[in-house]
Amino acid sequence: MRKLVGGLLVLLLIGGVYWWYAVDARPPADASYEFDLAQIRTLADALPGDKPAAARYEKVSAYVFPEAMVMAGGSWRTVDIPIYAYQLVYAGKTVMIDSAFDRSLAKPDFMVPFFDDAAYARVERALGKAALIVITHEHPDHLGGLARHAQLATILPNVKLTDTQIADAKALAAAGLPADALKDYAPLHYDRYTAVAPGVVLVAAPGHTPGSQMVYVQLADHRELLFLGDVAWQMRNIVQLRERPRWVTDWIIDEDRRAVSAELQTLHALRETAPGLRLVPGHDGAAIDALTRAGVLQAGFTE
Ligand SMILES: [Zn+2]
């Protein structure tokens, strides 16, 4: 009898630990994240000039993760985690959002089974000629292509990295940025929102990393996109209101889950209150495909 009770207690303990680290997705009751869409739309009109005619993307690589790593309570079947860079096409200029990463950072293996050298070459060329480059956050799969670019010194005057993004030397080094690359660099500082180009507004969203930001884009035809960076890897995080599990946020990526959970709640609500605002998660092939079919995103950069 004693053995049976002891065994049951051990099972309960294991179950409890598993639930806490892999399943629990309850959002913190008192965390909140404000997203003032009216103010953001005003800022999108603040800079003179035409808004972008198109938003394009390149898919450079993909991780393969179990869904249980993407979302608390997810299954252990694997899902693709594609890696993209985005290009906003204006009349006569382009703006880049994120830069993916090169083959040396991707290190193709069983968790990175796909790397498209031709797509990456197009990203490199697009970075080289962009009038402006912004990065959603300081992780290698977003910053790496810029950090390791052969013409980094020439490109840097067109790059708006924020003060919080460049504060973490360890993250910059992991993304392949040469140690002295930013020694004379004046980073961007802003509090909540800032307009950086006609139709383009940066929205601070610290949590996944300290320097995480979302990028609001209003196209010339008034359609609206919100590039989420890795606030949500996939739409399932927003639709089901499920953050990444604690074993990922606490043990692997060191994320502020309280902040991210609040951001997910706000994005979840935005789907009802602003259905025209298309959310673009960091690594969601199905979401990107749907936006492509809707004609809001277009596959492949312009040369
Ligand atoms: Zn990412």
XYZ file of C-alpha atoms and ligand atoms in Angstrom:
304
model
C 0.000 0.000 0.000
C 2.787 2.365 0.988
C 4.590 1.579 -2.270
C 1.432 2.267 -4.272
C 0.885 5.659 -2.614
C 4.557 6.525 -3.116
C 4.350 5.562 -6.794
C 1.218 7.626 -7.304
C 2.839 10.645 -5.666
C 5.872 10.338 -7.964
C 3.563 10.122 -11.014
C 1.621 13.168 -9.818
C 4.844 15.074 -9.332
C 6.094 14.170 -12.830
C 2.690 15.088 -14.280
C 2.709 18.420 -12.469
C 6.205 19.305 -13.652
C 5.292 18.324 -17.239
C 2.096 20.422 -17.081
C 3.967 23.454 -15.716
C 6.823 23.382 -18.231
C 5.118 22.010 -21.363
C 1.364 22.598 -21.170
C 0.387 25.575 -18.996
C -0.531 28.589 -21.144
C -2.627 30.597 -18.695
C -1.884 34.273 -19.357
C -0.876 36.348 -16.322
C -4.016 38.097 -15.069
C -2.557 41.581 -14.680
C -0.234 41.906 -17.685
C -1.284 44.268 -20.463
C 0.120 45.563 -23.740
C -1.292 48.660 -25.391
C -1.504 48.888 -29.181
C -2.961 52.241 -30.228
C -3.911 51.582 -33.843
C -5.350 55.100 -34.353
C -2.041 56.656 -33.322
C -0.071 54.181 -35.437
C -2.224 54.981 -38.488
C -1.626 58.691 -37.933
C 2.122 58.046 -37.805
C 1.908 56.003 -41.015
C 0.730 59.233 -42.704
C 3.319 61.418 -40.953
C 6.203 61.172 -43.423
C 5.718 62.678 -46.887
C 5.759 60.495 -49.976
C 3.966 57.548 -51.514
C 3.458 54.418 -49.446
C 4.834 51.068 -50.611
C 3.149 49.553 -53.653
C 4.010 45.981 -52.616
C 5.340 43.827 -49.786
C 7.492 40.919 -50.988
C 9.329 38.095 -49.266
C 12.026 35.501 -49.725
C 11.963 32.193 -47.861
C 15.594 31.432 -47.176
C 15.614 28.489 -44.808
C 13.471 26.558 -42.334
C 13.823 24.941 -38.957
C 11.783 21.895 -38.032
C 10.450 21.977 -34.472
C 7.916 19.854 -32.589
C 4.671 21.809 -32.215
C 5.197 21.342 -28.455
C 8.154 23.749 -28.768
C 6.155 26.355 -30.683
C 3.128 26.432 -28.390
C 2.434 25.333 -24.799
C 0.260 22.226 -24.921
C 1.176 21.512 -28.565
C 1.618 18.001 -29.904
C 5.014 16.369 -30.522
C 4.498 16.192 -34.286
C 6.941 18.422 -36.150
C 6.067 21.688 -37.862
C 8.070 23.793 -40.336
C 9.492 27.063 -39.021
C 10.383 28.897 -42.247
C 12.751 31.850 -42.180
C 11.934 34.940 -44.228
C 13.183 38.372 -45.183
C 10.750 41.047 -46.405
C 11.036 43.842 -48.947
C 8.705 46.840 -49.254
C 8.715 48.162 -52.796
C 8.246 51.915 -53.275
C 8.410 53.876 -56.508
C 12.191 54.162 -56.885
C 13.334 52.607 -53.592
C 12.981 49.601 -51.305
C 12.827 49.072 -47.543
C 13.860 45.789 -45.895
C 12.375 44.140 -42.816
C 14.705 41.457 -41.412
C 17.544 39.767 -43.241
C 17.253 36.000 -42.519
C 20.690 34.393 -42.127
C 23.456 32.889 -44.210
C 24.413 29.245 -44.561
C 27.184 29.509 -41.935
C 24.692 30.655 -39.275
C 21.910 28.330 -40.456
C 24.173 25.277 -40.127
C 21.829 22.974 -42.075
C 21.231 19.714 -40.181
C 18.236 17.652 -39.038
C 16.663 20.709 -37.352
C 17.499 22.995 -40.328
C 16.789 20.715 -43.296
C 16.367 23.472 -45.888
C 18.549 26.328 -47.100
C 17.982 28.123 -50.413
C 21.273 29.645 -51.601
C 19.638 31.444 -54.546
C 17.015 33.055 -52.266
C 19.734 34.099 -49.831
C 21.726 35.663 -52.692
C 18.638 37.726 -53.566
C 18.350 38.827 -49.917
C 22.025 39.880 -49.933
C 21.516 41.959 -53.083
C 18.307 43.488 -51.697
C 20.087 44.480 -48.467
C 22.842 46.067 -50.530
C 20.473 48.386 -52.387
C 17.779 49.091 -49.746
C 17.181 52.710 -48.761
C 16.275 51.556 -45.234
C 16.683 48.323 -43.263
C 14.891 47.543 -39.994
C 15.199 44.357 -37.947
C 12.394 42.962 -35.778
C 14.821 41.633 -33.173
C 18.385 40.718 -32.431
C 18.282 36.962 -33.111
C 20.514 35.360 -35.780
C 17.666 34.228 -38.078
C 16.505 37.871 -38.406
C 19.695 39.935 -37.971
C 22.281 37.457 -39.293
C 22.008 38.304 -43.006
C 22.707 41.963 -42.268
C 25.347 41.248 -39.605
C 27.353 39.020 -41.952
C 26.833 41.093 -45.111
C 30.036 41.623 -47.114
C 29.232 45.349 -47.541
C 28.070 45.939 -43.962
C 30.056 49.180 -43.513
C 28.536 50.647 -46.704
C 25.005 49.541 -45.787
C 25.081 50.596 -42.135
C 24.066 54.254 -42.709
C 20.750 52.900 -44.093
C 20.145 50.585 -41.114
C 17.983 51.590 -38.167
C 18.911 49.311 -35.280
C 17.525 50.461 -31.941
C 19.472 51.180 -28.776
C 17.903 48.164 -27.040
C 18.752 45.904 -29.984
C 22.434 46.822 -29.906
C 22.698 46.742 -26.095
C 23.067 42.963 -25.983
C 26.616 42.273 -27.206
C 26.124 38.529 -26.779
C 23.096 38.480 -29.098
C 24.903 40.597 -31.713
C 27.909 38.271 -31.616
C 25.623 35.231 -31.984
C 24.120 36.882 -35.084
C 27.627 37.148 -36.551
C 28.134 40.908 -36.178
C 31.855 41.770 -36.189
C 32.930 43.097 -32.772
C 33.778 46.662 -33.860
C 31.089 47.050 -36.547
C 28.929 49.411 -34.465
C 31.649 51.491 -32.828
C 30.564 54.774 -34.502
C 26.924 53.760 -34.957
C 24.165 56.048 -33.654
C 21.189 53.770 -32.852
C 17.556 54.730 -33.062
C 15.801 55.538 -29.798
C 12.005 55.641 -29.444
C 9.515 54.851 -26.716
C 6.383 53.200 -28.150
C 5.980 54.020 -31.838
C 7.988 55.795 -34.481
C 7.502 56.384 -38.203
C 10.535 55.423 -40.290
C 9.207 55.663 -43.868
C 5.890 56.570 -45.541
C 3.424 53.923 -44.349
C 5.945 52.230 -42.029
C 5.795 52.500 -38.223
C 7.944 50.654 -35.686
C 6.023 49.403 -32.637
C 8.110 48.518 -29.579
C 7.246 45.022 -28.330
C 9.908 43.947 -25.816
C 9.521 40.441 -24.416
C 10.759 37.795 -26.869
C 13.984 39.812 -26.687
C 14.564 43.246 -25.096
C 14.870 44.816 -28.566
C 11.831 43.149 -30.146
C 9.592 45.367 -32.227
C 6.712 44.880 -34.635
C 6.530 46.712 -37.968
C 3.214 48.203 -39.079
C 2.964 48.713 -42.836
C 0.230 50.497 -44.743
C 0.460 49.865 -48.467
C -0.404 52.481 -51.087
C -3.761 50.690 -51.626
C -4.435 51.156 -47.838
C -4.127 47.472 -46.999
C -2.392 46.993 -43.665
C 0.165 44.480 -42.439
C 1.691 43.984 -39.022
C 5.005 42.126 -39.110
C 5.179 40.535 -35.667
C 8.794 39.416 -35.580
C 8.862 36.553 -33.101
C 6.243 37.927 -30.693
C 4.376 34.976 -32.221
C 6.201 32.325 -34.221
C 2.886 31.158 -35.668
C -0.785 32.198 -35.831
C -1.664 29.304 -33.501
C -0.002 31.264 -30.658
C -2.446 34.131 -31.262
C -5.581 32.223 -32.220
C -5.311 29.775 -29.308
C -3.728 32.358 -26.975
C -0.902 29.975 -26.203
C 2.617 31.267 -25.574
C 5.682 29.115 -26.146
C 6.021 26.593 -23.293
C 8.094 27.368 -20.194
C 10.756 24.785 -21.087
C 11.462 26.876 -24.192
C 11.029 30.392 -22.784
C 12.810 29.745 -19.474
C 15.485 27.205 -20.409
C 16.337 27.883 -24.061
C 15.480 31.401 -25.247
C 15.290 33.346 -21.953
C 12.100 35.200 -22.869
C 9.918 37.526 -20.764
C 6.766 35.371 -20.974
C 4.699 37.834 -19.024
C 5.320 40.519 -21.650
C 4.831 38.152 -24.600
C 1.591 36.732 -23.134
C 0.216 40.268 -22.849
C 1.219 41.000 -26.457
C -0.508 37.801 -27.616
C -3.710 38.813 -25.835
C -3.642 42.202 -27.570
C -3.010 40.605 -30.983
C -5.782 38.087 -30.319
C -8.211 40.935 -29.626
C -7.018 42.856 -32.718
C -8.254 40.025 -34.936
C -11.787 41.020 -33.859
C -11.418 44.781 -33.560
C -9.230 45.347 -36.657
C -9.868 42.409 -39.001
C -8.304 44.299 -41.918
C -4.926 44.386 -40.179
C -3.084 41.327 -41.525
C -0.838 39.742 -38.913
C 2.452 38.305 -40.186
C 3.932 35.902 -37.599
C 7.687 35.292 -37.564
C 7.752 31.715 -38.856
C 4.387 30.560 -40.205
C 4.364 29.127 -43.729
C 0.572 28.636 -43.811
C -0.026 32.272 -42.786
C 2.433 33.559 -45.406
C 0.836 31.341 -48.078
C -2.635 32.654 -47.178
C -1.437 36.271 -47.381
C 0.184 35.479 -50.722
C -3.072 34.005 -52.052
C -4.882 37.125 -50.816
C -2.408 39.230 -52.807
C -1.211 41.170 -49.754
C 2.261 39.598 -49.841
C 4.140 38.612 -52.981
C 6.676 35.811 -53.297
C 10.173 36.744 -54.425
C 12.089 40.020 -54.307
C 12.278 42.415 -57.249
C 15.752 42.496 -58.715
Zn 12.981 33.897 -35.476
